[in-house]
mmCIF file of C-alpha atoms and ligand atoms in Angstrom:
data_model
loop_
_atom_site.group_PDB
_atom_site.id
_atom_site.type_symbol
_atom_site.label_atom_id
_atom_site.label_comp_id
_atom_site.label_asym_id
_atom_site.label_seq_id
_atom_site.Cartn_x
_atom_site.Cartn_y
_atom_site.Cartn_z
ATOM 1 C CA MET A 1 60.346 -38.416 45.422
ATOM 2 C CA ARG A 2 59.640 -37.392 48.981
ATOM 3 C CA HIS A 3 57.959 -34.139 49.922
ATOM 4 C CA SER A 4 59.658 -32.116 52.620
ATOM 5 C CA SER A 5 56.595 -32.380 54.868
ATOM 6 C CA HIS A 6 53.335 -34.304 55.088
ATOM 7 C CA VAL A 7 49.914 -34.014 56.675
ATOM 8 C CA GLU A 8 48.296 -36.637 58.899
ATOM 9 C CA ILE A 9 44.515 -36.809 59.242
ATOM 10 C CA SER A 10 43.319 -38.367 62.507
ATOM 11 C CA LYS A 11 40.227 -40.503 62.152
ATOM 12 C CA SER A 12 39.775 -40.876 65.906
ATOM 13 C CA ALA A 13 39.810 -37.080 66.368
ATOM 14 C CA TYR A 14 37.277 -36.716 63.569
ATOM 15 C CA LEU A 15 34.971 -39.311 65.143
ATOM 16 C CA LYS A 16 35.076 -37.405 68.444
ATOM 17 C CA ASN A 17 34.178 -34.151 66.708
ATOM 18 C CA LEU A 18 31.309 -35.803 64.837
ATOM 19 C CA LYS A 19 29.934 -37.283 68.032
ATOM 20 C CA PHE A 20 29.963 -33.904 69.736
ATOM 21 C CA LEU A 21 28.526 -32.054 66.728
ATOM 22 C CA ARG A 22 25.781 -34.623 66.127
ATOM 23 C CA ARG A 23 24.783 -34.220 69.761
ATOM 24 C CA THR A 24 24.728 -30.455 69.257
ATOM 25 C CA ILE A 25 22.560 -30.489 66.145
ATOM 26 C CA GLY A 26 20.306 -33.395 67.163
ATOM 27 C CA ARG A 27 19.528 -36.736 65.572
ATOM 28 C CA GLU A 28 16.968 -35.466 63.087
ATOM 29 C CA THR A 29 19.281 -32.954 61.463
ATOM 30 C CA LEU A 30 21.423 -33.854 58.469
ATOM 31 C CA LEU A 31 25.098 -32.968 58.769
ATOM 32 C CA SER A 32 26.603 -31.746 55.540
ATOM 33 C CA SER A 33 30.377 -31.808 55.705
ATOM 34 C CA VAL A 34 31.730 -28.673 54.034
ATOM 35 C CA VAL A 35 34.794 -29.687 52.015
ATOM 36 C CA LYS A 36 35.482 -26.529 50.021
ATOM 37 C CA GLY A 37 39.047 -25.208 49.923
ATOM 38 C CA ASN A 38 40.484 -28.731 49.514
ATOM 39 C CA ALA A 39 38.565 -29.778 52.652
ATOM 40 C CA TYR A 40 39.970 -26.804 54.580
ATOM 41 C CA GLY A 41 43.458 -27.947 53.655
ATOM 42 C CA HIS A 42 42.880 -31.526 54.834
ATOM 43 C CA GLY A 43 42.897 -32.819 51.250
ATOM 44 C CA ILE A 44 39.523 -33.630 49.707
ATOM 45 C CA ALA A 45 40.661 -36.924 48.140
ATOM 46 C CA THR A 46 41.888 -38.204 51.524
ATOM 47 C CA PHE A 47 39.398 -36.549 53.826
ATOM 48 C CA LEU A 48 36.159 -37.340 52.012
ATOM 49 C CA PRO A 49 36.426 -41.166 52.006
ATOM 50 C CA MET A 50 37.598 -41.011 55.638
ATOM 51 C CA ALA A 51 34.489 -38.963 56.523
ATOM 52 C CA GLU A 52 32.341 -41.485 54.649
ATOM 53 C CA SER A 53 33.894 -44.273 56.701
ATOM 54 C CA CYS A 54 32.655 -42.337 59.754
ATOM 55 C CA GLY A 55 29.101 -42.256 58.402
ATOM 56 C CA VAL A 56 28.946 -38.860 56.664
ATOM 57 C CA ARG A 57 26.891 -38.984 53.460
ATOM 58 C CA HIS A 58 26.437 -35.327 52.481
ATOM 59 C CA PHE A 59 29.125 -32.922 51.313
ATOM 60 C CA SER A 60 29.022 -29.245 50.389
ATOM 61 C CA VAL A 61 31.563 -27.656 48.071
ATOM 62 C CA PHE A 62 32.112 -24.232 46.563
ATOM 63 C CA SER A 63 32.371 -24.978 42.846
ATOM 64 C CA ALA A 64 31.581 -27.529 40.160
ATOM 65 C CA GLU A 65 35.287 -28.299 39.985
ATOM 66 C CA GLU A 66 35.268 -29.222 43.685
ATOM 67 C CA ALA A 67 32.049 -31.205 43.174
ATOM 68 C CA TYR A 68 33.852 -33.186 40.487
ATOM 69 C CA LEU A 69 36.742 -33.936 42.877
ATOM 70 C CA ALA A 70 34.291 -34.876 45.636
ATOM 71 C CA HIS A 71 32.322 -37.101 43.276
ATOM 72 C CA ARG A 72 35.527 -38.837 42.203
ATOM 73 C CA ALA A 73 36.695 -39.338 45.810
ATOM 74 C CA SER A 74 33.347 -40.657 47.054
ATOM 75 C CA GLN A 75 33.056 -44.384 47.648
ATOM 76 C CA GLN A 76 29.544 -44.338 49.076
ATOM 77 C CA ASP A 77 27.413 -42.498 46.545
ATOM 78 C CA SER A 78 27.149 -39.541 48.909
ATOM 79 C CA ARG A 79 25.080 -36.478 48.078
ATOM 80 C CA ILE A 80 26.962 -33.394 46.902
ATOM 81 C CA LEU A 81 25.822 -29.770 47.013
ATOM 82 C CA ILE A 82 27.504 -26.864 45.210
ATOM 83 C CA MET A 83 27.155 -23.605 47.160
ATOM 84 C CA GLY A 84 28.865 -21.235 44.745
ATOM 85 C CA TYR A 85 30.473 -21.116 41.338
ATOM 86 C CA ILE A 86 29.316 -23.164 38.359
ATOM 87 C CA ASP A 87 30.312 -22.299 34.847
ATOM 88 C CA PRO A 88 27.190 -22.465 32.619
ATOM 89 C CA ASP A 89 28.935 -25.252 30.661
ATOM 90 C CA GLU A 90 29.225 -27.329 33.831
ATOM 91 C CA LEU A 91 25.550 -27.267 34.785
ATOM 92 C CA GLU A 92 24.693 -30.219 32.585
ATOM 93 C CA TRP A 93 27.366 -32.294 34.291
ATOM 94 C CA ALA A 94 25.938 -31.401 37.700
ATOM 95 C CA VAL A 95 22.337 -32.172 36.719
ATOM 96 C CA ASP A 96 23.316 -35.400 34.986
ATOM 97 C CA HIS A 97 25.209 -36.609 38.064
ATOM 98 C CA GLY A 98 22.458 -35.702 40.498
ATOM 99 C CA VAL A 99 24.645 -33.027 42.088
ATOM 100 C CA ALA A 100 22.474 -30.379 43.768
ATOM 101 C CA PHE A 101 23.343 -26.679 43.655
ATOM 102 C CA PHE A 102 22.424 -23.285 45.073
ATOM 103 C CA VAL A 103 20.305 -21.092 42.791
ATOM 104 C CA PHE A 104 20.502 -17.431 43.747
ATOM 105 C CA ASP A 105 19.617 -15.579 40.558
ATOM 106 C CA LEU A 106 17.451 -15.872 37.434
ATOM 107 C CA PRO A 107 20.247 -16.581 34.946
ATOM 108 C CA ARG A 108 21.243 -19.699 36.887
ATOM 109 C CA LEU A 109 17.627 -20.801 37.288
ATOM 110 C CA ASN A 110 17.035 -20.468 33.546
ATOM 111 C CA ALA A 111 20.280 -22.267 32.799
ATOM 112 C CA ALA A 112 19.218 -25.063 35.170
ATOM 113 C CA VAL A 113 15.936 -25.458 33.265
ATOM 114 C CA ARG A 114 17.848 -25.715 29.970
ATOM 115 C CA ALA A 115 20.383 -28.166 31.404
ATOM 116 C CA ALA A 116 17.565 -30.374 32.732
ATOM 117 C CA GLU A 117 15.922 -30.371 29.309
ATOM 118 C CA GLN A 118 19.218 -31.320 27.680
ATOM 119 C CA VAL A 119 20.080 -34.248 29.927
ATOM 120 C CA LYS A 120 16.425 -35.239 30.484
ATOM 121 C CA ARG A 121 16.775 -35.282 34.253
ATOM 122 C CA PRO A 122 15.413 -32.772 36.748
ATOM 123 C CA ALA A 123 17.822 -30.316 38.351
ATOM 124 C CA LYS A 124 17.949 -30.490 42.156
ATOM 125 C CA ILE A 125 18.161 -26.944 43.390
ATOM 126 C CA HIS A 126 18.496 -25.173 46.715
ATOM 127 C CA LEU A 127 16.882 -21.749 46.577
ATOM 128 C CA GLU A 128 19.151 -19.280 48.281
ATOM 129 C CA ILE A 129 17.261 -16.448 49.932
ATOM 130 C CA GLU A 130 18.736 -13.000 50.483
ATOM 131 C CA THR A 131 18.201 -12.273 54.170
ATOM 132 C CA GLY A 132 20.839 -9.663 54.939
ATOM 133 C CA MET A 133 24.277 -11.004 54.032
ATOM 134 C CA ASN A 134 23.936 -9.131 50.724
ATOM 135 C CA ARG A 135 26.207 -11.449 48.820
ATOM 136 C CA THR A 136 24.047 -13.895 46.863
ATOM 137 C CA GLY A 137 20.345 -14.751 47.180
ATOM 138 C CA PHE A 138 16.854 -14.005 45.853
ATOM 139 C CA GLU A 139 14.666 -11.158 47.016
ATOM 140 C CA GLY A 140 11.818 -8.988 45.777
ATOM 141 C CA ALA A 141 10.572 -9.266 42.221
ATOM 142 C CA ASP A 142 13.293 -11.738 41.190
ATOM 143 C CA PHE A 143 12.143 -14.102 43.923
ATOM 144 C CA GLU A 144 8.545 -13.948 42.631
ATOM 145 C CA GLU A 145 9.750 -14.475 39.085
ATOM 146 C CA ALA A 146 11.843 -17.454 40.217
ATOM 147 C CA ILE A 147 8.785 -18.978 41.877
ATOM 148 C CA SER A 148 6.762 -18.657 38.703
ATOM 149 C CA ILE A 149 9.524 -20.243 36.602
ATOM 150 C CA ILE A 150 9.699 -23.121 39.092
ATOM 151 C CA LYS A 151 5.899 -23.570 39.013
ATOM 152 C CA THR A 152 5.885 -23.752 35.224
ATOM 153 C CA HIS A 153 8.762 -26.285 35.046
ATOM 154 C CA PRO A 154 7.811 -29.115 37.411
ATOM 155 C CA ASP A 155 9.612 -31.705 35.260
ATOM 156 C CA GLU A 156 12.846 -29.734 35.101
ATOM 157 C CA ILE A 157 13.225 -28.281 38.585
ATOM 158 C CA ILE A 158 13.030 -29.984 41.977
ATOM 159 C CA VAL A 159 13.316 -27.552 44.855
ATOM 160 C CA GLU A 160 15.177 -29.826 47.224
ATOM 161 C CA GLY A 161 16.228 -27.092 49.609
ATOM 162 C CA ALA A 162 15.861 -23.506 50.749
ATOM 163 C CA CYS A 163 18.803 -21.819 52.394
ATOM 164 C CA THR A 164 20.581 -18.680 53.439
ATOM 165 C CA HIS A 165 23.955 -17.804 54.913
ATOM 166 C CA LEU A 166 24.309 -15.861 58.156
ATOM 167 C CA ALA A 167 26.549 -12.817 58.252
ATOM 168 C CA GLY A 168 28.651 -13.277 61.367
ATOM 169 C CA ALA A 169 27.140 -15.934 63.637
ATOM 170 C CA GLU A 170 30.481 -16.190 65.473
ATOM 171 C CA SER A 171 29.950 -12.958 67.374
ATOM 172 C CA VAL A 172 27.259 -11.674 69.716
ATOM 173 C CA ALA A 173 27.895 -8.226 68.258
ATOM 174 C CA ASN A 174 25.910 -9.380 65.205
ATOM 175 C CA TYR A 175 22.983 -10.720 67.257
ATOM 176 C CA LEU A 176 20.352 -8.398 65.836
ATOM 177 C CA ARG A 177 21.488 -8.865 62.257
ATOM 178 C CA VAL A 178 21.578 -12.667 62.541
ATOM 179 C CA THR A 179 18.206 -13.035 64.270
ATOM 180 C CA THR A 180 16.634 -10.676 61.727
ATOM 181 C CA GLN A 181 18.082 -12.855 58.960
ATOM 182 C CA LEU A 182 16.466 -15.930 60.504
ATOM 183 C CA GLU A 183 13.082 -14.162 60.643
ATOM 184 C CA ILE A 184 13.304 -13.093 57.016
ATOM 185 C CA PHE A 185 14.226 -16.657 56.085
ATOM 186 C CA GLU A 186 11.179 -18.058 57.923
ATOM 187 C CA GLN A 187 8.937 -15.561 56.121
ATOM 188 C CA ALA A 188 10.358 -16.572 52.748
ATOM 189 C CA CYS A 189 9.805 -20.268 53.535
ATOM 190 C CA ARG A 190 6.195 -19.525 54.565
ATOM 191 C CA HIS A 191 5.696 -17.636 51.326
ATOM 192 C CA LEU A 192 7.030 -20.606 49.325
ATOM 193 C CA ARG A 193 4.765 -22.988 51.218
ATOM 194 C CA GLU A 194 1.692 -20.846 50.537
ATOM 195 C CA LEU A 195 2.488 -21.062 46.842
ATOM 196 C CA GLY A 196 2.829 -24.844 47.014
ATOM 197 C CA ILE A 197 6.629 -25.133 47.148
ATOM 198 C CA THR A 198 7.859 -27.082 50.168
ATOM 199 C CA PRO A 199 11.610 -27.622 50.165
ATOM 200 C CA ALA A 200 12.465 -30.738 52.162
ATOM 201 C CA VAL A 201 15.769 -29.362 53.436
ATOM 202 C CA ARG A 202 15.848 -25.901 55.011
ATOM 203 C CA HIS A 203 19.342 -24.897 56.086
ATOM 204 C CA THR A 204 20.980 -21.749 57.395
ATOM 205 C CA ALA A 205 23.646 -22.843 59.883
ATOM 206 C CA CYS A 206 27.418 -23.003 59.547
ATOM 207 C CA SER A 207 29.621 -24.135 62.478
ATOM 208 C CA ALA A 208 29.322 -20.920 64.476
ATOM 209 C CA ALA A 209 25.541 -20.701 64.005
ATOM 210 C CA SER A 210 25.109 -24.358 65.060
ATOM 211 C CA LEU A 211 26.985 -23.592 68.272
ATOM 212 C CA ASN A 212 25.645 -20.104 69.035
ATOM 213 C CA TYR A 213 22.140 -20.007 67.527
ATOM 214 C CA PRO A 214 20.315 -23.332 68.075
ATOM 215 C CA GLN A 215 17.256 -21.925 66.265
ATOM 216 C CA SER A 216 19.315 -21.798 63.047
ATOM 217 C CA ILE A 217 19.837 -25.589 62.964
ATOM 218 C CA MET A 218 16.627 -26.651 61.065
ATOM 219 C CA ASP A 219 16.813 -29.710 58.678
ATOM 220 C CA MET A 220 20.508 -29.592 57.811
ATOM 221 C CA VAL A 221 23.679 -27.773 58.852
ATOM 222 C CA ARG A 222 26.638 -26.956 56.648
ATOM 223 C CA MET A 223 29.431 -27.867 59.017
ATOM 224 C CA GLY A 224 32.865 -26.590 58.092
ATOM 225 C CA ILE A 225 35.607 -25.578 60.509
ATOM 226 C CA ALA A 226 34.208 -27.278 63.647
ATOM 227 C CA GLN A 227 34.243 -30.796 62.145
ATOM 228 C CA TYR A 228 37.986 -30.348 61.591
ATOM 229 C CA GLY A 229 38.375 -29.660 65.293
ATOM 230 C CA TYR A 230 38.678 -25.878 65.429
ATOM 231 C CA TRP A 231 36.409 -23.263 66.943
ATOM 232 C CA PRO A 232 35.212 -20.649 64.443
ATOM 233 C CA ASN A 233 36.718 -18.024 66.772
ATOM 234 C CA LYS A 234 37.666 -17.529 70.421
ATOM 235 C CA GLU A 235 34.330 -15.947 71.293
ATOM 236 C CA THR A 236 32.420 -19.062 70.194
ATOM 237 C CA GLN A 237 34.736 -21.259 72.258
ATOM 238 C CA MET A 238 34.232 -19.029 75.298
ATOM 239 C CA HIS A 239 30.459 -19.020 74.788
ATOM 240 C CA TYR A 240 30.490 -22.822 74.790
ATOM 241 C CA GLU A 241 32.761 -23.073 77.823
ATOM 242 C CA LEU A 242 30.700 -20.648 79.905
ATOM 243 C CA GLU A 243 27.471 -22.502 79.069
ATOM 244 C CA HIS A 244 28.983 -25.856 80.009
ATOM 245 C CA GLU A 245 31.056 -24.943 83.027
ATOM 246 C CA ASP A 246 30.042 -26.920 86.077
ATOM 247 C CA GLY A 247 31.603 -24.549 88.587
ATOM 248 C CA ARG A 248 34.142 -26.993 89.999
ATOM 249 C CA LEU A 249 35.924 -28.165 86.895
ATOM 250 C CA ARG A 250 36.825 -24.932 85.157
ATOM 251 C CA THR A 251 38.898 -26.386 82.384
ATOM 252 C CA LYS A 252 37.250 -29.430 80.903
ATOM 253 C CA ALA A 253 38.904 -30.799 77.782
ATOM 254 C CA SER A 254 37.637 -29.166 74.626
ATOM 255 C CA PRO A 255 35.053 -31.324 72.817
ATOM 256 C CA LEU A 256 36.765 -30.448 69.525
ATOM 257 C CA LYS A 257 39.992 -32.211 68.565
ATOM 258 C CA GLY A 258 42.281 -30.983 65.786
ATOM 259 C CA VAL A 259 42.115 -33.548 63.001
ATOM 260 C CA LEU A 260 45.224 -32.408 61.187
ATOM 261 C CA ARG A 261 48.894 -32.801 62.028
ATOM 262 C CA TRP A 262 51.497 -31.185 59.773
ATOM 263 C CA VAL A 263 54.993 -32.586 60.147
ATOM 264 C CA SER A 264 58.403 -32.196 58.598
ATOM 265 C CA ARG A 265 61.943 -33.278 59.539
ATOM 266 C CA ILE A 266 65.140 -31.557 60.527
ATOM 267 C CA MET A 267 67.329 -31.099 57.466
ATOM 268 C CA SER A 268 70.566 -30.033 59.130
ATOM 269 C CA LEU A 269 72.040 -28.627 62.331
ATOM 270 C CA LYS A 270 74.413 -25.768 63.057
ATOM 271 C CA ARG A 271 76.072 -24.239 66.104
ATOM 272 C CA VAL A 272 76.179 -20.444 66.196
ATOM 273 C CA LYS A 273 78.127 -18.265 68.621
ATOM 274 C CA ARG A 274 76.707 -15.518 70.776
ATOM 275 C CA GLY A 275 76.549 -12.241 68.823
ATOM 276 C CA GLN A 276 76.188 -13.734 65.339
ATOM 277 C CA PHE A 277 73.382 -12.781 62.989
ATOM 278 C CA VAL A 278 71.271 -15.573 61.525
ATOM 279 C CA GLY A 279 69.796 -15.684 58.017
ATOM 280 C CA TYR A 280 69.103 -12.742 55.715
ATOM 281 C CA GLY A 281 69.783 -9.332 57.192
ATOM 282 C CA THR A 282 69.889 -8.547 60.867
ATOM 283 C CA THR A 283 66.415 -9.583 62.085
ATOM 284 C CA TYR A 284 67.938 -12.170 64.428
ATOM 285 C CA GLN A 285 71.088 -11.976 66.512
ATOM 286 C CA ALA A 286 72.087 -14.911 68.744
ATOM 287 C CA MET A 287 71.978 -13.812 72.394
ATOM 288 C CA ARG A 288 73.858 -16.971 73.511
ATOM 289 C CA ASN A 289 75.700 -19.888 71.954
ATOM 290 C CA GLN A 290 72.960 -21.839 70.227
ATOM 291 C CA THR A 291 72.094 -24.954 68.280
ATOM 292 C CA LEU A 292 69.958 -24.096 65.270
ATOM 293 C CA ALA A 293 68.184 -26.480 62.899
ATOM 294 C CA THR A 294 67.012 -25.943 59.332
ATOM 295 C CA VAL A 295 63.519 -27.188 58.505
ATOM 296 C CA PRO A 296 62.726 -27.635 54.794
ATOM 297 C CA VAL A 297 59.413 -25.760 54.955
ATOM 298 C CA GLY A 298 58.944 -22.117 54.001
ATOM 299 C CA TYR A 299 56.282 -19.712 52.829
ATOM 300 C CA TYR A 300 56.080 -21.568 49.519
ATOM 301 C CA HIS A 301 54.721 -24.468 51.590
ATOM 302 C CA GLY A 302 52.175 -22.308 53.375
ATOM 303 C CA PHE A 303 54.213 -21.512 56.485
ATOM 304 C CA SER A 304 53.522 -17.792 56.717
ATOM 305 C CA ARG A 305 56.460 -15.403 56.425
ATOM 306 C CA SER A 306 54.765 -13.314 59.100
ATOM 307 C CA LEU A 307 55.766 -16.034 61.584
ATOM 308 C CA SER A 308 59.395 -14.936 61.175
ATOM 309 C CA ASN A 309 60.936 -14.547 64.657
ATOM 310 C CA LEU A 310 57.470 -15.277 66.102
ATOM 311 C CA GLY A 311 56.233 -18.797 65.405
ATOM 312 C CA HIS A 312 57.009 -22.014 67.241
ATOM 313 C CA VAL A 313 57.251 -25.635 66.178
ATOM 314 C CA LEU A 314 57.769 -28.815 68.236
ATOM 315 C CA VAL A 315 60.882 -30.972 68.417
ATOM 316 C CA ASN A 316 61.196 -33.802 70.975
ATOM 317 C CA GLY A 317 57.912 -32.571 72.452
ATOM 318 C CA ARG A 318 59.409 -29.141 73.195
ATOM 319 C CA ARG A 319 58.680 -25.773 71.673
ATOM 320 C CA ALA A 320 61.371 -24.502 69.332
ATOM 321 C CA PRO A 321 61.094 -20.850 68.251
ATOM 322 C CA VAL A 322 61.441 -19.783 64.637
ATOM 323 C CA VAL A 323 64.550 -17.609 64.346
ATOM 324 C CA GLY A 324 65.142 -15.093 61.600
ATOM 325 C CA LEU A 325 63.022 -14.741 58.480
ATOM 326 C CA VAL A 326 60.953 -17.600 57.113
ATOM 327 C CA ASN A 327 62.434 -18.174 53.637
ATOM 328 C CA MET A 328 60.669 -19.430 50.550
ATOM 329 C CA ASN A 329 61.620 -23.072 51.116
ATOM 330 C CA MET A 330 63.062 -23.303 54.600
ATOM 331 C CA MET A 331 63.280 -21.782 58.024
ATOM 332 C CA MET A 332 65.616 -21.934 60.998
ATOM 333 C CA ILE A 333 64.545 -22.933 64.492
ATOM 334 C CA ASP A 334 66.343 -22.769 67.833
ATOM 335 C CA VAL A 335 66.680 -26.308 69.237
ATOM 336 C CA THR A 336 69.138 -25.461 72.028
ATOM 337 C CA ASP A 337 66.560 -26.465 74.670
ATOM 338 C CA CYS A 338 65.121 -29.504 72.861
ATOM 339 C CA ASN A 339 67.490 -32.196 74.206
ATOM 340 C CA THR A 340 69.541 -34.220 71.755
ATOM 341 C CA VAL A 341 68.436 -33.405 68.244
ATOM 342 C CA GLY A 342 69.644 -35.003 65.005
ATOM 343 C CA PRO A 343 68.981 -34.659 61.297
ATOM 344 C CA GLY A 344 65.761 -36.450 60.331
ATOM 345 C CA ASP A 345 64.096 -35.844 63.688
ATOM 346 C CA GLU A 346 60.415 -35.013 63.428
ATOM 347 C CA VAL A 347 59.341 -31.354 63.492
ATOM 348 C CA THR A 348 55.654 -30.700 64.167
ATOM 349 C CA LEU A 349 54.378 -27.515 62.550
ATOM 350 C CA ILE A 350 50.705 -27.909 63.521
ATOM 351 C CA GLY A 351 49.124 -30.376 65.935
ATOM 352 C CA PRO A 352 50.340 -32.605 68.762
ATOM 353 C CA GLN A 353 53.744 -34.087 69.443
ATOM 354 C CA ARG A 354 54.179 -36.122 72.641
ATOM 355 C CA ARG A 355 52.512 -34.027 75.343
ATOM 356 C CA SER A 356 52.692 -30.683 73.543
ATOM 357 C CA ARG A 357 50.596 -29.216 70.775
ATOM 358 C CA ILE A 358 50.808 -26.377 68.277
ATOM 359 C CA THR A 359 47.216 -25.255 67.799
ATOM 360 C CA VAL A 360 46.185 -23.634 64.577
ATOM 361 C CA SER A 361 44.717 -20.783 66.541
ATOM 362 C CA SER A 362 47.969 -19.958 68.316
ATOM 363 C CA PHE A 363 49.672 -20.142 64.957
ATOM 364 C CA SER A 364 47.038 -17.882 63.422
ATOM 365 C CA ASP A 365 46.938 -15.380 66.275
ATOM 366 C CA LEU A 366 50.607 -14.774 65.669
ATOM 367 C CA SER A 367 50.241 -14.231 61.974
ATOM 368 C CA SER A 368 46.922 -12.376 62.521
ATOM 369 C CA SER A 369 44.930 -14.556 60.187
ATOM 370 C CA VAL A 370 42.188 -16.962 61.132
ATOM 371 C CA ASN A 371 42.162 -20.754 61.464
ATOM 372 C CA TYR A 372 40.534 -21.065 58.068
ATOM 373 C CA GLU A 373 43.292 -19.285 56.207
ATOM 374 C CA VAL A 374 46.185 -21.107 57.887
ATOM 375 C CA LEU A 375 44.616 -24.474 57.042
ATOM 376 C CA VAL A 376 43.740 -23.798 53.426
ATOM 377 C CA ARG A 377 47.193 -22.415 52.716
ATOM 378 C CA ILE A 378 48.775 -25.831 53.199
ATOM 379 C CA PRO A 379 49.402 -26.667 49.536
ATOM 380 C CA SER A 380 47.325 -29.397 47.946
ATOM 381 C CA THR A 381 50.524 -31.014 46.633
ATOM 382 C CA ILE A 382 51.729 -31.997 50.130
ATOM 383 C CA PRO A 383 50.721 -35.639 50.756
ATOM 384 C CA ARG A 384 47.910 -36.418 53.190
ATOM 385 C CA VAL A 385 47.603 -39.720 55.047
ATOM 386 C CA VAL A 386 44.878 -41.010 57.345
ATOM 387 C CA VAL A 387 46.061 -42.217 60.751
ATOM 388 C CA ASP A 388 44.053 -43.649 63.656
HETATM 389 C C1 LIG B 1 32.087 -22.085 54.169
HETATM 390 C C2 LIG B 1 30.622 -22.112 54.298
HETATM 391 C C3 LIG B 1 30.029 -22.795 55.366
HETATM 392 C C4 LIG B 1 30.820 -23.452 56.486
HETATM 393 O O1 LIG B 1 31.352 -22.473 57.333
HETATM 394 P P1 LIG B 1 32.126 -22.855 58.702
HETATM 395 O O2 LIG B 1 32.251 -21.564 59.402
HETATM 396 O O3 LIG B 1 33.461 -23.367 58.293
HETATM 397 O O4 LIG B 1 31.322 -23.874 59.391
HETATM 398 C C5 LIG B 1 28.647 -22.848 55.398
HETATM 399 N N1 LIG B 1 27.902 -22.256 54.429
HETATM 400 C C6 LIG B 1 28.446 -21.592 53.394
HETATM 401 C C7 LIG B 1 27.557 -20.964 52.378
HETATM 402 C C8 LIG B 1 29.823 -21.491 53.300
HETATM 403 O O5 LIG B 1 30.358 -20.834 52.281
#
């Protein structure tokens, strides 16, 4: 059976983003592609092998479940790193499959030692340091205790990495907090080194940090939103544009290209007369004679109800406004100004169509959420296909 919409993943857009991001982080730095949240809605099973075909060999996920999906999708024996949740029962699987993971407290460190003993393979860990995010990470006496456990279990524990996460690298308002975090991280790494622990991979940067704080780049970056072609926020985009403006050419094309295109089709058409109300209630009244189209996508499919009477989609390369309330499974759009429209014609919900484009950020500004949330809300059941 056909789904009422599908998602296209553009390999050429992804290659452009990688080229730009690799230039930003430098040749020596490893790029870990963050594929949590079903690869930010791009579909991990589709996206991951496509990324591998573009040369990416390191992936970061949130949970053991996602690591399992990534491991299954991988065709190149890529390295996988779990940044968050692992059920104690799943640790043995991770250790046995050479999947690395963040360790941010003593219970997980002890469980890692036990898992390594069980499967007779060392656990590859990344020590997460608390530097000011105050979410997860070692500090104080627990950090010292962790170091002594590591020192007494050289056969069970390999400290592959040391890392931290920055609390708001997308805004200059957090400058002091972020730079203080980086200093605390450096101190912790020095401390580890003095005690004979030298993690090969130090990493602190997400997309925004890679773009705004070059000193955060280090041995690896955990690149999420930017690889998919979106700026972490407007401020980061502006920061980049101001730094790279050459005075004459004010508006150079953005170096980031949206990888994802979400498309559906027109289900049916209807003429309504001036003065009539459309859909549930009275939120929309036709101000002229209009041609409306139904699109079989609603908030069940991740098209936010808050885009009712606000959002736009593309038909025949022209913007068609959403009219009335977005329903659970469908919405109405005004196609009066979209030339000749027929059932089955393509409707673009996100991404380019002919010369126009619906950007995720314009979509998300309207529904006052961020790029991240709009993308991950596209259900995993909608099919994804790779296109050139
Ligand atoms: C999600 C996440 C990232 C990637 O963040 P982006 O802003 O999408 O680049 C990096 N590190 C950690 C720990 C994360 O959870």
